[in-house]
mmCIF file of C-alpha atoms in Angstrom:
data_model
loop_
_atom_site.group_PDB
_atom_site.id
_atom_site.type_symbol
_atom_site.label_atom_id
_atom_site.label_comp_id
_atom_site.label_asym_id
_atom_site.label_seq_id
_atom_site.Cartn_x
_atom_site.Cartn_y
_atom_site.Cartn_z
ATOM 1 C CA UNK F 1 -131.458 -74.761 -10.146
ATOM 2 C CA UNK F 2 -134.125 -75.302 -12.821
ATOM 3 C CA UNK F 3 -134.176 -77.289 -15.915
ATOM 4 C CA UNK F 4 -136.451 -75.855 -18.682
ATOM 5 C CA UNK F 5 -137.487 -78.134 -21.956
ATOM 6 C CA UNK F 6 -138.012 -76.105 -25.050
ATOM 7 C CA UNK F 7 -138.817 -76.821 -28.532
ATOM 8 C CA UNK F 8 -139.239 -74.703 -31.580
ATOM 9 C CA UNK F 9 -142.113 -73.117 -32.738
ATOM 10 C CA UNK F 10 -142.650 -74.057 -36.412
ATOM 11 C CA UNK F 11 -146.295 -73.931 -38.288
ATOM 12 C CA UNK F 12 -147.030 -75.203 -41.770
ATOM 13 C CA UNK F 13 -150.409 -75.169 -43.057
ATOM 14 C CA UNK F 14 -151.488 -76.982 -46.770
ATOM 15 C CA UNK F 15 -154.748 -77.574 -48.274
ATOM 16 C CA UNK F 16 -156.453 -80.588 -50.473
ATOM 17 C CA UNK F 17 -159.394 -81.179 -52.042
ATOM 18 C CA UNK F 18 -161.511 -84.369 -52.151
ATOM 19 C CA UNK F 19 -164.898 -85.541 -51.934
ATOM 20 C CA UNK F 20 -164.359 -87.866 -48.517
ATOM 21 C CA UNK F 21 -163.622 -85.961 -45.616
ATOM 22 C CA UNK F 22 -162.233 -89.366 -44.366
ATOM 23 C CA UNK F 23 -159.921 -89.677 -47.098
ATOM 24 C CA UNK F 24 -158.722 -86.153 -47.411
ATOM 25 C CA UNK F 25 -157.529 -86.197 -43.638
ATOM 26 C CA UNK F 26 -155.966 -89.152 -43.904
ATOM 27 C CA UNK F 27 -153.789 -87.513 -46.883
ATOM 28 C CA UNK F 28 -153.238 -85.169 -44.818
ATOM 29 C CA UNK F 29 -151.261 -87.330 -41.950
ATOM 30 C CA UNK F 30 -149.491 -88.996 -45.450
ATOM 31 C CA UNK F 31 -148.217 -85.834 -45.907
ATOM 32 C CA UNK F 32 -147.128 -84.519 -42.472
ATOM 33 C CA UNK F 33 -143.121 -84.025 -42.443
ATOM 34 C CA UNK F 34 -141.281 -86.097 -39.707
ATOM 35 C CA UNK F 35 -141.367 -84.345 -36.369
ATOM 36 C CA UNK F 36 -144.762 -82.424 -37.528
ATOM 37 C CA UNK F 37 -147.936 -83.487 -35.897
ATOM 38 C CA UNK F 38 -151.542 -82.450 -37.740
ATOM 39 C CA UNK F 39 -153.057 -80.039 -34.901
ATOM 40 C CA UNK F 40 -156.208 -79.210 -37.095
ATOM 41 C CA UNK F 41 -158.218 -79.833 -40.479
ATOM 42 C CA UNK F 42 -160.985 -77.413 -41.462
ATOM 43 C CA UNK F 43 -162.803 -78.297 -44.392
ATOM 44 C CA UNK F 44 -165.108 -76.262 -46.691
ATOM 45 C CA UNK F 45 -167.664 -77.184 -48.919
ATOM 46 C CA UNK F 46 -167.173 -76.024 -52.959
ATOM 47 C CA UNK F 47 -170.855 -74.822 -53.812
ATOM 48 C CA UNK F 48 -172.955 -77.212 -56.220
ATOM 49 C CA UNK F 49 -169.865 -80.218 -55.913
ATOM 50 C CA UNK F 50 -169.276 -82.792 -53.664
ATOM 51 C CA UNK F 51 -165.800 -81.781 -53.631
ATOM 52 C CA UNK F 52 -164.610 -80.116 -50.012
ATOM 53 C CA UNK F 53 -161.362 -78.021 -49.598
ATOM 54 C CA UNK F 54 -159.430 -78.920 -46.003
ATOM 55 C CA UNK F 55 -156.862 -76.844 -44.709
ATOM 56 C CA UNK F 56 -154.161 -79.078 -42.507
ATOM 57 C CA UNK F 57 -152.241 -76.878 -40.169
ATOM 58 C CA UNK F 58 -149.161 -78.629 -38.895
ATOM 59 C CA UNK F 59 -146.766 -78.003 -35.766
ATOM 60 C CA UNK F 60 -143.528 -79.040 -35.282
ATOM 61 C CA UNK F 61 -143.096 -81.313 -32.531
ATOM 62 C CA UNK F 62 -139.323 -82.440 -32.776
ATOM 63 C CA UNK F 63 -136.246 -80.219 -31.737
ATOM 64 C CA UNK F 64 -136.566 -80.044 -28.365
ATOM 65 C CA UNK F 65 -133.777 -79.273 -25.913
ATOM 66 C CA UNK F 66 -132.803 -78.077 -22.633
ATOM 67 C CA UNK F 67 -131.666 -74.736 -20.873
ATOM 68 C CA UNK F 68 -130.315 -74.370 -17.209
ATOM 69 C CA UNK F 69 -130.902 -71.433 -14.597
ATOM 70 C CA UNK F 70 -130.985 -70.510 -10.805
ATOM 71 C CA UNK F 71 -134.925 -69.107 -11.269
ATOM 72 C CA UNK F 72 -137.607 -68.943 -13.700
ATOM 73 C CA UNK F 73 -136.969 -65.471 -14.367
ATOM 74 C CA UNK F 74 -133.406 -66.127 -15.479
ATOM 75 C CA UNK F 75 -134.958 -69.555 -17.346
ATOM 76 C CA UNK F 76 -137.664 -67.512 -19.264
ATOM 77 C CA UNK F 77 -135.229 -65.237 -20.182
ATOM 78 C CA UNK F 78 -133.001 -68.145 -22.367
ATOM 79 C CA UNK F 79 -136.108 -68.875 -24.637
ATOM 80 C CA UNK F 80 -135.166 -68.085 -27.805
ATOM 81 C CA UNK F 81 -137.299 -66.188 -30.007
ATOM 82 C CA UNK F 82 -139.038 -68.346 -32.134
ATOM 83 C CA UNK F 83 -139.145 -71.036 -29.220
ATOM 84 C CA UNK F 84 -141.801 -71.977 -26.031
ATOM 85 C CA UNK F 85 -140.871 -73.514 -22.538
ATOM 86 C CA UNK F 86 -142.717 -76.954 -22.252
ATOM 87 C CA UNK F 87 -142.166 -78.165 -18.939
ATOM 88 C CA UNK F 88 -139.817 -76.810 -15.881
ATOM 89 C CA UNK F 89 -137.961 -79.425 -13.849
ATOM 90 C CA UNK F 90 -135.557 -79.601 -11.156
ATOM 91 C CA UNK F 91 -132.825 -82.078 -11.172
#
């Protein structure tokens, strides 16, 4: 018997604009919904201002549950679409 933790797989991406890289990414994690972690900010400069554009791509780290199965075949096969296997266990 294996026990297989999944979670959905969710991305959100948004993008600001400020002059302070520092402050930008920190509106950024402001403005990350609950259960959403801030996997990566790319900023771009705007030519002849001190103004940069970031883009914040989120994940969704919340959601998770569990499946059961004799193998890992049988386990992989239970992922949803839309879903990834984060760890394999057994009890």
């Amino acid at each position: 018997m294996l026990i297989g933790l999944i979670r959905p797989i969710e991305t959100h991406a948004i993008t600001l604009k400020g002059e302070e890289l520092a402050d930008v990414r920190a509106q950024l994690v402001a403005q990350a919904p609950e259960g959403w972690e801030l996997v990566s900010a790319v900023p771009t400069m705007t030519n002849g201002t001190p103004v940069r554009s970031v883009e914040g791509k989120f994940e969704r780290r919340d959601g998770t549950r569990e499946i059961e199965a004799e193998d890992m075949t049988a386990l992989e096969a239970q992922v949803p679409a839309g879903w990834q296997m984060l760890t394999v266990r057994r009890p």
